[in-house]
Short mmCIF file of C-alpha atoms in Angstrom, two decimals:
data_model
loop_
_atom_site.label_atom_id
_atom_site.label_comp_id
_atom_site.label_asym_id
_atom_site.label_seq_id
_atom_site.Cartn_x
_atom_site.Cartn_y
_atom_site.Cartn_z
CA UNK P 759 0.00 0.00 0.00
CA UNK P 760 1.24 3.49 -0.80
CA UNK P 761 2.38 5.68 2.08
CA UNK P 762 -0.28 8.08 3.31
CA UNK P 763 0.49 11.73 2.73
CA UNK P 764 -0.42 14.02 5.62
CA UNK P 765 -3.11 16.62 4.99
CA UNK P 766 -0.54 19.37 5.46
CA UNK P 767 0.93 18.54 2.05
CA UNK P 768 -2.22 19.93 0.45
CA UNK P 769 -1.45 23.44 1.66
CA UNK P 770 0.72 24.08 -1.40
CA UNK P 771 -2.31 23.95 -3.70
CA UNK P 772 -3.72 27.21 -5.00
CA UNK P 773 -6.26 28.64 -2.53
CA UNK P 774 -9.89 27.97 -3.41
CA UNK P 775 -13.16 29.19 -1.97
CA UNK P 776 -14.44 26.59 0.49
CA UNK P 777 -18.24 26.23 0.43
CA UNK P 778 -19.70 27.02 3.83
CA UNK P 779 -20.71 23.97 5.85
CA UNK P 780 -21.89 23.62 9.44
CA UNK P 781 -20.94 20.29 10.96
CA UNK P 782 -23.47 18.42 13.07
CA UNK P 783 -20.98 15.92 14.50
CA UNK P 784 -17.59 14.42 13.66
CA UNK P 785 -18.23 14.00 9.93
CA UNK P 786 -15.37 16.30 8.86
CA UNK P 787 -12.82 14.34 10.90
CA UNK P 788 -14.25 11.00 9.72
CA UNK P 789 -14.05 12.12 6.10
CA UNK P 790 -10.43 13.20 6.48
CA UNK P 791 -9.50 9.91 8.11
CA UNK P 792 -11.31 7.90 5.42
CA UNK P 793 -9.50 9.87 2.72
CA UNK P 794 -6.13 9.39 4.38
CA UNK P 795 -6.68 5.64 4.70
CA UNK P 796 -8.04 5.28 1.13
CA UNK P 797 -11.48 4.16 2.33
CA UNK P 798 -14.63 4.67 0.22
CA UNK P 799 -17.43 6.60 1.88
CA UNK P 800 -21.22 6.24 1.96
CA UNK P 801 -23.40 9.17 3.06
CA UNK P 802 -26.97 8.46 4.17
CA UNK P 803 -29.64 10.99 5.01
CA UNK P 804 -32.81 12.82 3.94
CA UNK P 805 -32.99 15.19 1.02
CA UNK P 806 -31.56 18.60 1.83
CA UNK P 807 -29.65 17.49 4.94
CA UNK P 808 -26.32 18.73 3.57
CA UNK P 809 -24.74 15.65 1.96
CA UNK P 810 -23.83 17.31 -1.35
CA UNK P 811 -22.68 20.54 0.30
CA UNK P 812 -20.54 18.48 2.67
CA UNK P 813 -18.77 16.73 -0.21
CA UNK P 814 -18.13 20.03 -1.99
CA UNK P 815 -16.82 21.50 1.27
CA UNK P 816 -14.45 18.60 1.83
CA UNK P 817 -13.17 18.61 -1.76
CA UNK P 818 -12.26 22.28 -1.45
CA UNK P 819 -10.90 21.79 2.07
CA UNK P 820 -8.56 19.05 0.82
CA UNK P 821 -7.71 20.89 -2.40
CA UNK P 822 -8.97 18.03 -4.58
CA UNK P 823 -10.93 18.04 -7.86
CA UNK P 824 -14.53 16.90 -7.51
CA UNK P 825 -16.37 14.83 -10.14
CA UNK P 826 -20.09 14.77 -9.28
CA UNK P 827 -22.59 12.44 -10.91
CA UNK P 828 -26.34 12.82 -10.32
CA UNK P 829 -27.58 9.25 -10.62
CA UNK P 830 -30.84 8.40 -12.41
CA UNK P 831 -32.69 5.39 -13.77
CA UNK P 832 -30.86 5.40 -17.11
CA UNK P 833 -27.35 5.91 -15.72
CA UNK P 834 -25.18 2.96 -16.74
CA UNK P 835 -21.63 1.85 -16.03
CA UNK P 836 -20.61 3.14 -19.48
CA UNK P 837 -21.76 6.63 -18.49
CA UNK P 838 -19.24 6.50 -15.66
CA UNK P 839 -16.33 4.78 -17.35
CA UNK P 840 -16.60 6.24 -20.86
CA UNK P 841 -17.39 5.20 -24.43
CA UNK P 842 -16.25 5.47 -28.00
CA UNK P 843 -17.75 8.49 -29.79
CA UNK P 844 -17.62 9.68 -33.37
CA UNK P 845 -15.70 12.95 -33.66
CA UNK P 846 -14.64 14.51 -36.97
CA UNK P 847 -15.21 11.28 -38.83
CA UNK P 848 -13.08 9.29 -36.37
CA UNK P 849 -14.03 7.07 -33.47
CA UNK P 850 -12.35 8.23 -30.27
CA UNK P 851 -12.53 7.09 -26.68
CA UNK P 852 -13.93 9.65 -24.22
CA UNK P 853 -13.43 9.09 -20.50
CA UNK P 854 -16.44 9.23 -18.21
CA UNK P 855 -16.31 11.07 -14.86
CA UNK P 856 -15.25 8.00 -12.89
CA UNK P 857 -12.38 7.24 -15.26
CA UNK P 858 -11.28 10.88 -15.21
CA UNK P 859 -11.26 10.86 -11.41
CA UNK P 860 -9.10 7.69 -11.41
CA UNK P 861 -6.68 9.04 -14.01
CA UNK P 862 -6.36 12.53 -12.53
CA UNK P 863 -6.96 11.83 -8.84
CA UNK P 864 -9.75 13.42 -6.84
CA UNK P 865 -13.16 12.70 -5.42
CA UNK P 866 -15.84 10.95 -7.48
CA UNK P 867 -19.24 11.57 -5.89
CA UNK P 868 -22.27 9.54 -7.00
CA UNK P 869 -25.36 11.26 -5.63
CA UNK P 870 -28.38 9.00 -5.00
CA UNK P 871 -26.55 5.84 -6.04
CA UNK P 872 -29.67 3.67 -5.64
CA UNK P 873 -31.29 5.48 -8.58
CA UNK P 874 -28.66 4.15 -11.02
CA UNK P 875 -28.72 0.84 -12.86
CA UNK P 876 -27.32 -2.21 -11.08
CA UNK P 877 -24.19 -2.37 -13.25
CA UNK P 878 -23.03 0.94 -11.75
CA UNK P 879 -22.50 -0.67 -8.35
CA UNK P 880 -20.65 -3.55 -9.99
CA UNK P 881 -18.11 -1.25 -11.69
CA UNK P 882 -17.36 0.32 -8.30
CA UNK P 883 -16.49 -2.96 -6.60
CA UNK P 884 -12.82 -3.23 -7.68
CA UNK P 885 -12.32 0.42 -6.73
CA UNK P 886 -13.78 -0.01 -3.26
CA UNK P 887 -11.60 -2.80 -1.96
CA UNK P 888 -7.85 -3.16 -1.53
CA UNK P 889 -7.31 -3.52 -5.29
CA UNK P 890 -8.37 0.07 -6.09
CA UNK P 891 -8.42 -0.66 -9.82
CA UNK P 892 -10.71 0.23 -12.71
CA UNK P 893 -10.76 -2.27 -15.60
CA UNK P 894 -11.75 -0.67 -18.91
CA UNK P 895 -12.79 -3.60 -21.09
CA UNK P 896 -13.43 -1.47 -24.16
CA UNK P 897 -9.91 -0.06 -24.22
CA UNK P 898 -8.10 -2.98 -22.63
CA UNK P 899 -6.72 -0.76 -19.86
CA UNK P 900 -6.39 -1.57 -16.20
CA UNK P 901 -6.17 1.68 -14.26
CA UNK P 902 -4.79 1.85 -10.74
CA UNK P 903 -6.31 4.58 -8.60
CA UNK P 904 -3.77 7.12 -7.28
CA UNK P 905 -3.49 7.91 -3.58
CA UNK P 906 -5.63 11.04 -4.01
CA UNK P 907 -8.62 9.14 -5.46
CA UNK P 908 -11.73 8.48 -3.38
CA UNK P 909 -15.21 7.14 -4.15
CA UNK P 910 -18.15 8.73 -2.31
CA UNK P 911 -21.77 7.66 -2.79
CA UNK P 912 -24.97 8.86 -1.15
CA UNK P 913 -28.60 7.93 -0.91
CA UNK P 914 -31.78 8.76 0.96
CA UNK P 915 -32.89 5.74 3.05
CA UNK P 916 -36.42 7.16 3.14
CA UNK P 917 -36.83 6.44 -0.57
CA UNK P 918 -35.57 2.87 -0.47
CA UNK P 919 -37.76 -0.01 -1.54
CA UNK P 920 -37.24 -3.59 -2.70
CA UNK P 921 -36.39 -2.46 -6.21
CA UNK P 922 -34.08 0.41 -5.22
CA UNK P 923 -31.68 -0.46 -2.46
CA UNK P 924 -27.99 -1.13 -2.06
CA UNK P 925 -27.07 -4.78 -1.77
CA UNK P 926 -25.24 -5.73 1.43
CA UNK P 927 -22.26 -6.77 -0.70
CA UNK P 928 -22.02 -3.18 -1.94
CA UNK P 929 -22.97 -1.39 1.27
CA UNK P 930 -20.34 -3.22 3.29
CA UNK P 931 -17.56 -1.90 1.08
CA UNK P 932 -18.02 1.61 2.49
CA UNK P 933 -17.41 3.55 5.64
CA UNK P 934 -20.79 5.15 6.36
CA UNK P 935 -21.93 8.47 7.85
CA UNK P 936 -25.58 9.25 8.61
CA UNK P 937 -26.81 12.80 8.11
CA UNK P 938 -29.85 14.49 9.61
CA UNK P 939 -31.14 18.03 9.94
CA UNK P 940 -29.25 20.39 12.21
CA UNK P 941 -30.48 21.31 15.71
CA UNK P 942 -32.80 24.32 15.71
CA UNK P 943 -30.28 27.01 16.68
CA UNK P 944 -27.67 25.87 14.18
CA UNK P 945 -30.23 25.53 11.40
CA UNK P 946 -31.40 29.10 12.07
CA UNK P 947 -27.79 30.28 11.81
CA UNK P 948 -27.21 28.43 8.53
CA UNK P 949 -30.42 29.70 6.91
CA UNK P 950 -29.66 33.28 7.99
CA UNK P 951 -26.16 33.07 6.53
CA UNK P 952 -27.34 31.54 3.25
CA UNK P 953 -30.35 33.81 2.71
CA UNK P 954 -29.28 37.14 4.19
CA UNK P 955 -32.40 37.26 6.36
CA UNK P 956 -31.78 38.05 10.04
CA UNK P 957 -32.02 35.21 12.54
CA UNK P 958 -35.09 36.63 14.30
CA UNK P 959 -37.05 36.42 11.03
CA UNK P 960 -35.59 33.02 10.16
CA UNK P 961 -36.53 31.38 13.46
CA UNK P 962 -40.30 31.10 12.70
CA UNK P 963 -39.50 29.54 9.30
CA UNK P 964 -37.36 26.89 10.95
CA UNK P 965 -40.13 26.26 13.46
CA UNK P 966 -42.60 25.76 10.60
CA UNK P 967 -40.22 23.30 8.95
CA UNK P 968 -39.70 21.37 12.17
CA UNK P 969 -43.47 21.08 12.66
CA UNK P 970 -43.97 19.88 9.09
CA UNK P 971 -41.16 17.32 9.41
CA UNK P 972 -43.25 15.47 12.00
CA UNK P 973 -45.70 14.68 9.17
CA UNK P 974 -43.13 12.74 7.14
CA UNK P 975 -44.54 9.38 6.13
CA UNK P 976 -48.07 10.55 6.85
CA UNK P 977 -49.27 13.51 4.78
CA UNK P 978 -45.93 14.16 3.07
CA UNK P 979 -43.31 11.74 1.70
CA UNK P 980 -40.26 13.68 2.85
CA UNK P 981 -39.53 16.30 5.50
CA UNK P 982 -38.77 19.93 4.73
CA UNK P 983 -35.15 20.29 3.64
CA UNK P 984 -32.93 23.06 4.92
CA UNK P 985 -32.60 24.07 1.29
CA UNK P 986 -36.33 24.86 1.08
CA UNK P 987 -36.13 26.98 4.23
CA UNK P 988 -33.28 28.94 2.63
CA UNK P 989 -35.46 29.48 -0.45
CA UNK P 990 -38.33 30.79 1.67
CA UNK P 991 -36.02 33.06 3.67
CA UNK P 992 -34.45 34.38 0.44
CA UNK P 993 -37.88 35.29 -0.90
CA UNK P 994 -38.75 37.10 2.33
CA UNK P 995 -35.43 38.95 2.22
CA UNK P 996 -36.38 40.06 -1.29
CA UNK P 997 -39.70 41.48 -0.06
CA UNK P 998 -42.15 38.58 -0.42
CA UNK P 999 -44.70 38.22 2.39
CA UNK P 1000 -43.81 35.36 4.80
CA UNK P 1001 -46.98 33.33 4.14
CA UNK P 1002 -46.55 33.65 0.38
CA UNK P 1003 -42.89 32.72 0.65
CA UNK P 1004 -43.63 29.61 2.71
CA UNK P 1005 -46.37 28.57 0.28
CA UNK P 1006 -44.15 28.95 -2.78
CA UNK P 1007 -40.89 27.61 -1.35
CA UNK P 1008 -42.04 24.97 1.13
CA UNK P 1009 -45.68 23.87 0.83
CA UNK P 1010 -45.96 23.67 -2.96
CA UNK P 1011 -42.74 21.66 -3.42
CA UNK P 1012 -43.85 19.17 -0.75
CA UNK P 1013 -47.19 18.08 -2.19
CA UNK P 1014 -49.74 18.40 -5.01
CA UNK P 1015 -52.65 17.20 -2.87
CA UNK P 1016 -55.07 20.14 -2.31
CA UNK P 1017 -56.26 18.84 1.06
CA UNK P 1018 -52.73 18.30 2.32
CA UNK P 1019 -51.74 21.79 1.19
CA UNK P 1020 -54.63 23.23 3.19
CA UNK P 1021 -53.44 21.35 6.26
CA UNK P 1022 -49.85 22.53 5.82
CA UNK P 1023 -51.07 26.11 5.39
CA UNK P 1024 -52.99 25.86 8.67
CA UNK P 1025 -49.87 24.71 10.48
CA UNK P 1026 -47.95 27.59 8.92
CA UNK P 1027 -50.53 30.13 10.10
CA UNK P 1028 -50.45 28.65 13.60
CA UNK P 1029 -46.68 29.12 13.78
CA UNK P 1030 -46.25 32.39 11.89
CA UNK P 1031 -49.39 34.01 13.22
#
């Protein structure tokens, strides 16, 4: 195994803007240790709980390139590894984001991995054990991942079902961190910073969101993300009335059911007054 370079060696990289991130536990330290030890990482948590922002924060913090893939039903292994394309009358090989990350070093982040086709997980297997290799059958190459390469995947356990779940053989290849929404005071601080609205005005919005989150699995499929609260606060900061902002940025994105929307609006009025 290659020697592990200390994080201090990254200080020679050109300075980059680090996306703001408020830690809820020891996830920053765990990420750094996983990266140092060449361990793949799995992030679990509800939509809008900060998984993607966390990865962007850590990539900038470590001075590493970030290759992000938003997984979907049609995403195949070839979309990650690459394919032959016709360019200028010639057939040329074009690397996919996973292959680029292996060749160049950096973080390859697969967001909502369970949404992708099953062959995507298979292509990750040799990269997520002690081999750390990527076989490219179409080019005949066998790429060895450099020390700076890391695989990160994420998913929302609340959306899992029998057809869309990670197999134990895949899940047990990763170090795992569970994300959840921040405590009230810290969420207020984050929303205020992101939206420009003062904390006193943000607090009722967070309280609305926390009330609505208790309805997850009943009237709504998913709880209110911090992202949606930021949207509502941004609208209010721009001059939109609080009730209208909550309706547009929180209630409408949560449901299309007219009766449920009425119920959510009643909760909003009870909290906002």
